[in-house]
CSV table of C-alpha atoms in Angstrom, one decimal:
chain,number,residue,atom,x,y,z
A,12,UNK,CA,-22.3,8.1,-12.3
A,13,UNK,CA,-18.7,8.8,-11.4
A,14,UNK,CA,-15.9,6.5,-12.3
A,15,UNK,CA,-13.6,7.7,-9.6
A,16,UNK,CA,-10.5,5.5,-9.8
A,17,UNK,CA,-10.5,4.3,-6.2
A,18,UNK,CA,-14.1,3.2,-6.1
A,19,UNK,CA,-15.3,-0.4,-6.4
A,20,UNK,CA,-17.8,-0.6,-9.3
A,21,UNK,CA,-18.4,-3.7,-11.4
A,22,UNK,CA,-16.7,-2.9,-14.7
A,23,UNK,CA,-19.7,-4.4,-16.5
A,24,UNK,CA,-22.2,-2.3,-14.6
A,25,UNK,CA,-22.1,0.8,-16.8
A,26,UNK,CA,-23.0,-1.2,-19.9
A,27,UNK,CA,-26.4,-1.7,-18.3
A,28,UNK,CA,-27.0,1.9,-17.4
A,29,UNK,CA,-27.9,3.7,-20.7
A,30,UNK,CA,-27.5,3.1,-24.4
A,31,UNK,CA,-24.1,3.9,-25.9
A,32,UNK,CA,-23.7,7.6,-26.6
A,33,UNK,CA,-21.1,9.1,-28.9
A,34,UNK,CA,-21.1,12.8,-28.3
A,35,UNK,CA,-19.7,15.5,-30.5
A,36,UNK,CA,-18.9,18.2,-28.1
A,37,UNK,CA,-19.1,21.7,-29.5
A,38,UNK,CA,-17.2,24.7,-28.5
A,39,UNK,CA,-19.7,27.5,-28.9
A,40,UNK,CA,-19.0,31.2,-28.6
A,41,UNK,CA,-19.1,32.3,-25.0
A,42,UNK,CA,-22.5,33.5,-23.8
A,43,UNK,CA,-22.3,36.2,-21.1
A,44,UNK,CA,-20.6,34.7,-18.0
A,45,UNK,CA,-17.0,34.7,-16.9
A,46,UNK,CA,-14.3,33.7,-14.5
A,47,UNK,CA,-14.3,35.7,-11.3
A,48,UNK,CA,-11.4,38.0,-10.7
A,49,UNK,CA,-8.2,36.5,-9.1
A,50,UNK,CA,-9.0,38.2,-5.8
A,51,UNK,CA,-12.6,36.9,-5.8
A,52,UNK,CA,-11.5,33.4,-6.7
A,53,UNK,CA,-8.9,33.2,-4.0
A,54,UNK,CA,-11.5,34.2,-1.4
A,55,UNK,CA,-14.6,32.4,-2.6
A,56,UNK,CA,-14.0,29.9,-5.3
A,57,UNK,CA,-14.5,26.2,-4.6
A,58,UNK,CA,-14.7,23.7,-7.4
A,59,UNK,CA,-15.7,20.0,-7.2
A,60,UNK,CA,-14.9,17.6,-10.0
A,61,UNK,CA,-17.3,14.9,-10.9
A,62,UNK,CA,-16.5,12.1,-13.4
A,63,UNK,CA,-18.7,10.4,-15.9
A,64,UNK,CA,-18.5,8.4,-19.1
A,65,UNK,CA,-20.3,8.5,-22.5
A,66,UNK,CA,-22.8,6.1,-21.0
A,67,UNK,CA,-23.7,8.2,-18.0
A,68,UNK,CA,-23.2,11.7,-19.4
A,69,UNK,CA,-26.6,12.0,-20.9
A,70,UNK,CA,-28.4,11.4,-17.6
A,71,UNK,CA,-26.2,13.9,-15.8
A,72,UNK,CA,-27.2,16.6,-18.3
A,73,UNK,CA,-30.9,15.7,-18.6
A,74,UNK,CA,-31.3,15.6,-14.8
A,75,UNK,CA,-29.0,18.5,-14.0
A,76,UNK,CA,-27.6,16.1,-11.4
A,77,UNK,CA,-24.1,14.9,-10.6
A,78,UNK,CA,-23.4,11.9,-8.3
A,79,UNK,CA,-21.0,9.4,-6.8
A,80,UNK,CA,-21.2,6.1,-5.0
A,81,UNK,CA,-19.0,7.5,-2.2
A,82,UNK,CA,-20.3,10.1,0.2
A,83,UNK,CA,-18.0,12.9,-0.6
A,84,UNK,CA,-20.6,14.9,-2.6
A,85,UNK,CA,-22.2,15.7,0.8
A,86,UNK,CA,-19.4,18.2,1.2
A,87,UNK,CA,-20.7,20.3,-1.7
A,88,UNK,CA,-22.6,23.4,-0.6
A,89,UNK,CA,-25.1,25.5,-2.6
A,90,UNK,CA,-23.1,28.0,-4.6
A,91,UNK,CA,-20.0,25.8,-5.0
A,92,UNK,CA,-18.8,25.4,-8.6
A,93,UNK,CA,-18.6,22.0,-10.3
A,94,UNK,CA,-17.0,20.6,-13.4
A,95,UNK,CA,-17.7,17.3,-15.2
A,96,UNK,CA,-14.9,15.1,-16.5
A,97,UNK,CA,-15.9,12.6,-19.2
A,98,UNK,CA,-13.3,9.8,-18.9
A,99,UNK,CA,-14.4,8.3,-22.2
A,100,UNK,CA,-13.6,11.4,-24.1
A,101,UNK,CA,-10.9,12.8,-21.8
A,102,UNK,CA,-12.8,16.0,-21.9
A,103,UNK,CA,-13.6,18.4,-19.1
A,104,UNK,CA,-17.0,20.0,-19.4
A,105,UNK,CA,-17.6,23.2,-17.6
A,106,UNK,CA,-19.0,25.1,-15.7
A,107,UNK,CA,-21.9,24.3,-13.3
A,108,UNK,CA,-23.0,25.7,-10.0
A,109,UNK,CA,-24.6,23.7,-7.2
A,110,UNK,CA,-28.1,24.9,-6.5
A,111,UNK,CA,-28.5,22.8,-3.4
A,112,UNK,CA,-26.3,21.2,-0.7
A,113,UNK,CA,-25.0,17.7,-1.7
A,114,UNK,CA,-27.0,14.9,-0.1
A,115,UNK,CA,-28.1,11.3,-0.5
A,116,UNK,CA,-30.9,10.3,-2.9
A,117,UNK,CA,-32.0,13.6,-4.4
A,118,UNK,CA,-33.3,11.4,-7.1
A,119,UNK,CA,-33.3,7.7,-6.0
A,120,UNK,CA,-33.8,6.3,-9.5
A,121,UNK,CA,-31.0,8.2,-11.1
A,122,UNK,CA,-28.4,5.9,-12.7
A,123,UNK,CA,-30.4,2.9,-11.4
A,124,UNK,CA,-29.7,4.0,-7.9
A,125,UNK,CA,-26.0,3.2,-8.1
A,126,UNK,CA,-24.7,6.8,-7.5
A,127,UNK,CA,-26.8,7.9,-4.5
A,128,UNK,CA,-24.7,10.8,-3.2
A,129,UNK,CA,-25.8,13.7,-5.4
A,130,UNK,CA,-25.9,17.4,-6.0
A,131,UNK,CA,-28.3,19.3,-8.2
A,132,UNK,CA,-26.4,21.7,-10.6
A,133,UNK,CA,-27.2,24.4,-13.1
A,134,UNK,CA,-25.1,25.5,-16.0
A,135,UNK,CA,-23.3,28.8,-15.7
A,136,UNK,CA,-23.2,29.3,-19.5
A,137,UNK,CA,-25.9,28.7,-22.1
A,138,UNK,CA,-23.8,26.1,-23.9
A,139,UNK,CA,-21.5,23.4,-22.5
A,140,UNK,CA,-17.9,24.1,-23.2
A,141,UNK,CA,-15.1,21.5,-23.1
A,142,UNK,CA,-11.4,21.3,-22.9
A,143,UNK,CA,-9.1,18.3,-23.3
A,144,UNK,CA,-7.5,16.8,-20.3
A,145,UNK,CA,-4.2,17.0,-22.2
A,146,UNK,CA,-4.4,20.8,-22.0
A,147,UNK,CA,-4.0,20.8,-18.2
A,148,UNK,CA,-0.8,20.4,-16.2
A,149,UNK,CA,-0.1,17.3,-14.1
A,150,UNK,CA,-1.4,18.9,-10.9
A,151,UNK,CA,-4.7,20.0,-12.5
A,152,UNK,CA,-5.2,16.6,-14.2
A,153,UNK,CA,-4.9,14.8,-10.9
A,154,UNK,CA,-7.4,17.1,-9.2
A,155,UNK,CA,-9.9,16.7,-12.0
A,156,UNK,CA,-9.7,13.0,-12.4
A,157,UNK,CA,-9.6,12.0,-8.8
A,158,UNK,CA,-12.4,14.2,-7.4
A,159,UNK,CA,-13.4,13.8,-3.8
A,160,UNK,CA,-11.4,16.8,-2.5
A,161,UNK,CA,-12.5,20.3,-3.4
A,162,UNK,CA,-10.2,22.4,-5.5
A,163,UNK,CA,-9.8,25.7,-3.7
A,164,UNK,CA,-8.1,29.1,-3.6
A,165,UNK,CA,-5.0,29.3,-5.8
A,166,UNK,CA,-5.5,25.9,-7.3
A,167,UNK,CA,-9.1,26.8,-8.3
A,168,UNK,CA,-7.8,30.1,-9.7
A,169,UNK,CA,-5.2,28.2,-11.8
A,170,UNK,CA,-7.8,25.7,-13.1
A,171,UNK,CA,-10.3,28.3,-14.0
A,172,UNK,CA,-7.7,30.3,-15.9
A,173,UNK,CA,-6.8,27.2,-17.9
A,174,UNK,CA,-10.5,26.4,-18.6
A,175,UNK,CA,-11.3,29.9,-19.7
A,176,UNK,CA,-8.0,30.9,-21.2
A,177,UNK,CA,-9.6,31.6,-24.7
A,178,UNK,CA,-12.9,33.0,-23.5
A,179,UNK,CA,-12.0,35.1,-20.5
A,180,UNK,CA,-12.0,38.5,-22.2
A,181,UNK,CA,-15.5,38.1,-23.6
A,182,UNK,CA,-17.2,36.8,-20.5
A,183,UNK,CA,-18.8,38.7,-17.6
A,184,UNK,CA,-18.5,37.8,-13.9
A,185,UNK,CA,-19.9,34.5,-12.6
A,186,UNK,CA,-20.3,35.6,-9.1
A,187,UNK,CA,-23.0,38.1,-10.1
A,188,UNK,CA,-25.2,35.2,-11.1
A,189,UNK,CA,-26.0,34.3,-7.5
A,190,UNK,CA,-28.7,37.0,-7.3
A,191,UNK,CA,-30.6,35.4,-10.2
A,192,UNK,CA,-29.8,31.7,-10.3
A,193,UNK,CA,-32.1,30.3,-7.6
A,194,UNK,CA,-35.5,29.5,-8.9
A,195,UNK,CA,-37.2,30.4,-5.6
A,196,UNK,CA,-36.2,34.1,-6.1
A,197,UNK,CA,-39.0,36.6,-6.7
A,198,UNK,CA,-40.2,37.4,-10.2
A,199,UNK,CA,-38.7,40.9,-9.8
A,200,UNK,CA,-35.3,39.4,-10.4
A,201,UNK,CA,-36.3,37.8,-13.6
A,202,UNK,CA,-38.7,40.2,-15.3
A,203,UNK,CA,-38.4,43.8,-16.3
A,204,UNK,CA,-41.1,46.2,-14.9
A,205,UNK,CA,-42.9,46.3,-18.3
A,206,UNK,CA,-43.8,42.6,-18.1
A,207,UNK,CA,-43.8,42.1,-14.3
A,208,UNK,CA,-47.4,43.2,-13.6
A,209,UNK,CA,-48.8,41.0,-16.4
A,210,UNK,CA,-46.8,38.0,-15.2
A,211,UNK,CA,-47.8,38.5,-11.6
A,212,UNK,CA,-51.5,38.9,-12.5
A,213,UNK,CA,-51.4,35.7,-14.6
A,214,UNK,CA,-49.8,33.7,-11.8
A,215,UNK,CA,-52.2,35.0,-9.2
A,216,UNK,CA,-55.2,34.3,-11.3
A,217,UNK,CA,-54.0,30.8,-12.4
A,218,UNK,CA,-52.2,29.2,-9.5
A,219,UNK,CA,-50.4,25.9,-10.0
A,220,UNK,CA,-53.0,23.5,-8.6
A,221,UNK,CA,-53.2,20.7,-11.2
A,222,UNK,CA,-51.0,17.7,-10.0
A,223,UNK,CA,-49.3,15.7,-12.8
A,224,UNK,CA,-48.2,12.1,-12.8
A,225,UNK,CA,-44.6,13.0,-12.0
A,226,UNK,CA,-45.5,15.3,-9.1
A,227,UNK,CA,-45.3,18.6,-10.9
A,228,UNK,CA,-48.0,21.1,-10.2
A,229,UNK,CA,-49.2,23.1,-13.2
A,230,UNK,CA,-51.7,25.9,-14.0
A,231,UNK,CA,-54.2,24.3,-16.3
A,232,UNK,CA,-55.6,21.0,-17.5
A,233,UNK,CA,-53.9,21.5,-20.8
A,234,UNK,CA,-50.5,21.9,-19.1
A,235,UNK,CA,-51.2,18.8,-17.2
A,236,UNK,CA,-51.8,16.9,-20.4
A,237,UNK,CA,-48.5,18.2,-21.8
A,238,UNK,CA,-46.5,17.3,-18.6
A,239,UNK,CA,-48.1,13.9,-18.5
A,240,UNK,CA,-47.1,13.4,-22.2
A,241,UNK,CA,-43.5,14.0,-21.2
A,242,UNK,CA,-43.7,11.5,-18.4
A,243,UNK,CA,-45.4,8.9,-20.6
A,244,UNK,CA,-42.6,9.3,-23.2
A,245,UNK,CA,-39.9,9.3,-20.6
A,246,UNK,CA,-38.6,12.7,-21.6
A,247,UNK,CA,-36.8,14.7,-18.9
A,248,UNK,CA,-38.6,18.0,-18.6
A,249,UNK,CA,-38.7,21.1,-16.4
A,250,UNK,CA,-41.8,23.2,-15.6
A,251,UNK,CA,-41.4,27.0,-15.6
A,252,UNK,CA,-37.6,27.1,-15.6
A,253,UNK,CA,-36.1,30.6,-15.5
A,254,UNK,CA,-34.0,31.6,-18.5
A,255,UNK,CA,-31.4,33.9,-17.0
A,256,UNK,CA,-28.8,34.0,-19.7
A,257,UNK,CA,-30.5,37.0,-21.4
A,258,UNK,CA,-30.5,40.8,-20.9
A,259,UNK,CA,-32.6,41.7,-17.9
A,260,UNK,CA,-35.6,43.1,-19.7
A,261,UNK,CA,-35.7,40.0,-22.0
A,262,UNK,CA,-35.6,37.3,-19.3
A,263,UNK,CA,-38.2,34.6,-19.8
A,264,UNK,CA,-40.1,32.0,-17.8
A,265,UNK,CA,-41.3,29.4,-20.4
A,266,UNK,CA,-43.9,26.8,-19.6
A,267,UNK,CA,-41.6,23.8,-20.2
A,268,UNK,CA,-38.1,22.9,-21.2
A,269,UNK,CA,-36.8,19.7,-22.7
A,270,UNK,CA,-33.5,18.7,-24.3
A,271,UNK,CA,-32.9,17.4,-27.8
A,272,UNK,CA,-30.5,14.7,-28.9
A,273,UNK,CA,-27.7,17.3,-29.3
A,274,UNK,CA,-28.4,18.4,-25.6
A,275,UNK,CA,-29.8,21.8,-26.7
A,276,UNK,CA,-32.6,23.4,-24.8
A,277,UNK,CA,-36.0,23.3,-26.4
A,278,UNK,CA,-38.7,25.5,-24.8
A,279,UNK,CA,-42.4,24.7,-25.0
A,280,UNK,CA,-45.1,27.3,-24.7
A,281,UNK,CA,-48.8,26.6,-24.5
A,282,UNK,CA,-51.1,29.4,-25.6
A,283,UNK,CA,-54.6,28.8,-24.4
A,284,UNK,CA,-56.4,32.1,-23.7
A,285,UNK,CA,-55.9,34.1,-26.8
A,286,UNK,CA,-59.2,35.9,-26.4
A,287,UNK,CA,-57.9,37.8,-23.4
A,288,UNK,CA,-56.0,41.0,-24.4
A,289,UNK,CA,-53.4,40.9,-21.6
A,290,UNK,CA,-52.7,37.2,-22.3
A,291,UNK,CA,-52.4,37.9,-26.0
A,292,UNK,CA,-50.0,40.8,-25.2
A,293,UNK,CA,-48.0,38.4,-23.0
A,294,UNK,CA,-47.8,35.8,-25.8
A,295,UNK,CA,-46.6,38.3,-28.4
A,296,UNK,CA,-43.9,39.7,-26.1
A,297,UNK,CA,-42.6,36.3,-25.3
A,298,UNK,CA,-42.6,35.2,-28.9
A,299,UNK,CA,-40.6,38.3,-29.8
A,300,UNK,CA,-38.0,37.5,-27.2
A,301,UNK,CA,-37.6,33.9,-28.4
A,302,UNK,CA,-37.1,35.1,-32.0
A,303,UNK,CA,-34.8,38.0,-31.0
A,304,UNK,CA,-32.4,35.6,-29.2
A,305,UNK,CA,-32.7,32.7,-31.6
A,306,UNK,CA,-34.1,30.4,-28.8
A,307,UNK,CA,-35.7,27.2,-29.9
A,308,UNK,CA,-39.4,27.2,-29.0
A,309,UNK,CA,-42.4,25.0,-29.8
A,310,UNK,CA,-45.8,26.8,-29.7
A,311,UNK,CA,-48.8,24.7,-28.7
A,312,UNK,CA,-52.4,25.7,-29.0
A,313,UNK,CA,-55.8,24.1,-28.1
A,314,UNK,CA,-55.9,22.3,-31.4
A,315,UNK,CA,-52.6,20.6,-30.5
A,316,UNK,CA,-53.9,19.4,-27.2
A,317,UNK,CA,-56.8,17.6,-28.8
A,318,UNK,CA,-54.4,15.0,-30.3
A,319,UNK,CA,-51.3,15.6,-28.3
A,320,UNK,CA,-49.7,12.2,-29.0
A,321,UNK,CA,-49.5,13.0,-32.7
A,322,UNK,CA,-49.2,16.8,-32.7
A,323,UNK,CA,-46.5,17.3,-30.0
A,324,UNK,CA,-44.6,14.2,-31.2
A,325,UNK,CA,-44.4,15.7,-34.7
A,326,UNK,CA,-43.2,19.1,-33.4
A,327,UNK,CA,-40.6,17.4,-31.1
A,328,UNK,CA,-39.2,15.4,-34.0
A,329,UNK,CA,-38.5,18.6,-35.9
A,330,UNK,CA,-36.3,19.8,-33.1
A,331,UNK,CA,-34.6,16.3,-32.8
A,332,UNK,CA,-36.1,15.6,-29.4
A,333,UNK,CA,-37.7,12.3,-30.5
């Protein structure tokens, strides 16, 4: 993935990776996360810079994975912050957090296996922000474009202040996210008490025992059909991701998440037991939250599963996924 300037990559190699992409990066309004205080950054902040191009960017985002053909990503530790520099656009895209330690071959097939030293990341903001490389001073440019060595302490503080110079006042603290970012945390951290019992009862009654073609385990035959559809159509997808960028009582765990051609998140919910009062209550509550926060969600019902190739494809086209 990374075009670090001291590595040895065949210059023609990247033309074979993915189709040409021409991205229009959008500076959206800040969501609800922020730069840590100067004191916190000096003590805790470590930033790693990864480099991509237009041709490799899409796979980085779809897989939530950054990588390199040198071994330095093995230095990255869970909780470290990462930025992504697009050398084609001369744009710095921020801000991610590592959700695991860096290691070799997290996904062996990513980027055709040419960038095996990898780290799984998660966005710290709902949208992806960008800043031009020209907006940085010489020191920061060098740190961003060369990668390999972590940016720490005062240097990290200076870089983050530059990245967030326009948004800083509107954002909340990033370090507080650590208590809710990991997907292995208990449901209590994601759901308010009103919905917690319903959600726990649902998961206990319907454990994820159906194995899909890609290795996911889901809770019903219908969800298996949906997951296998994504695999068949080669669409990157996540099962039961946590949406944490919402007020506490509105946090959601959708059935599936995919990305559209504009790299926006599209959520998919399958509603299959509408005759059960608690399940129907759960559905209405989740639909209200999607509407309240203008989240893009596709609803699927039993009738959609009967001809999923047509029905789901048509719905995905409306959201520019296909």
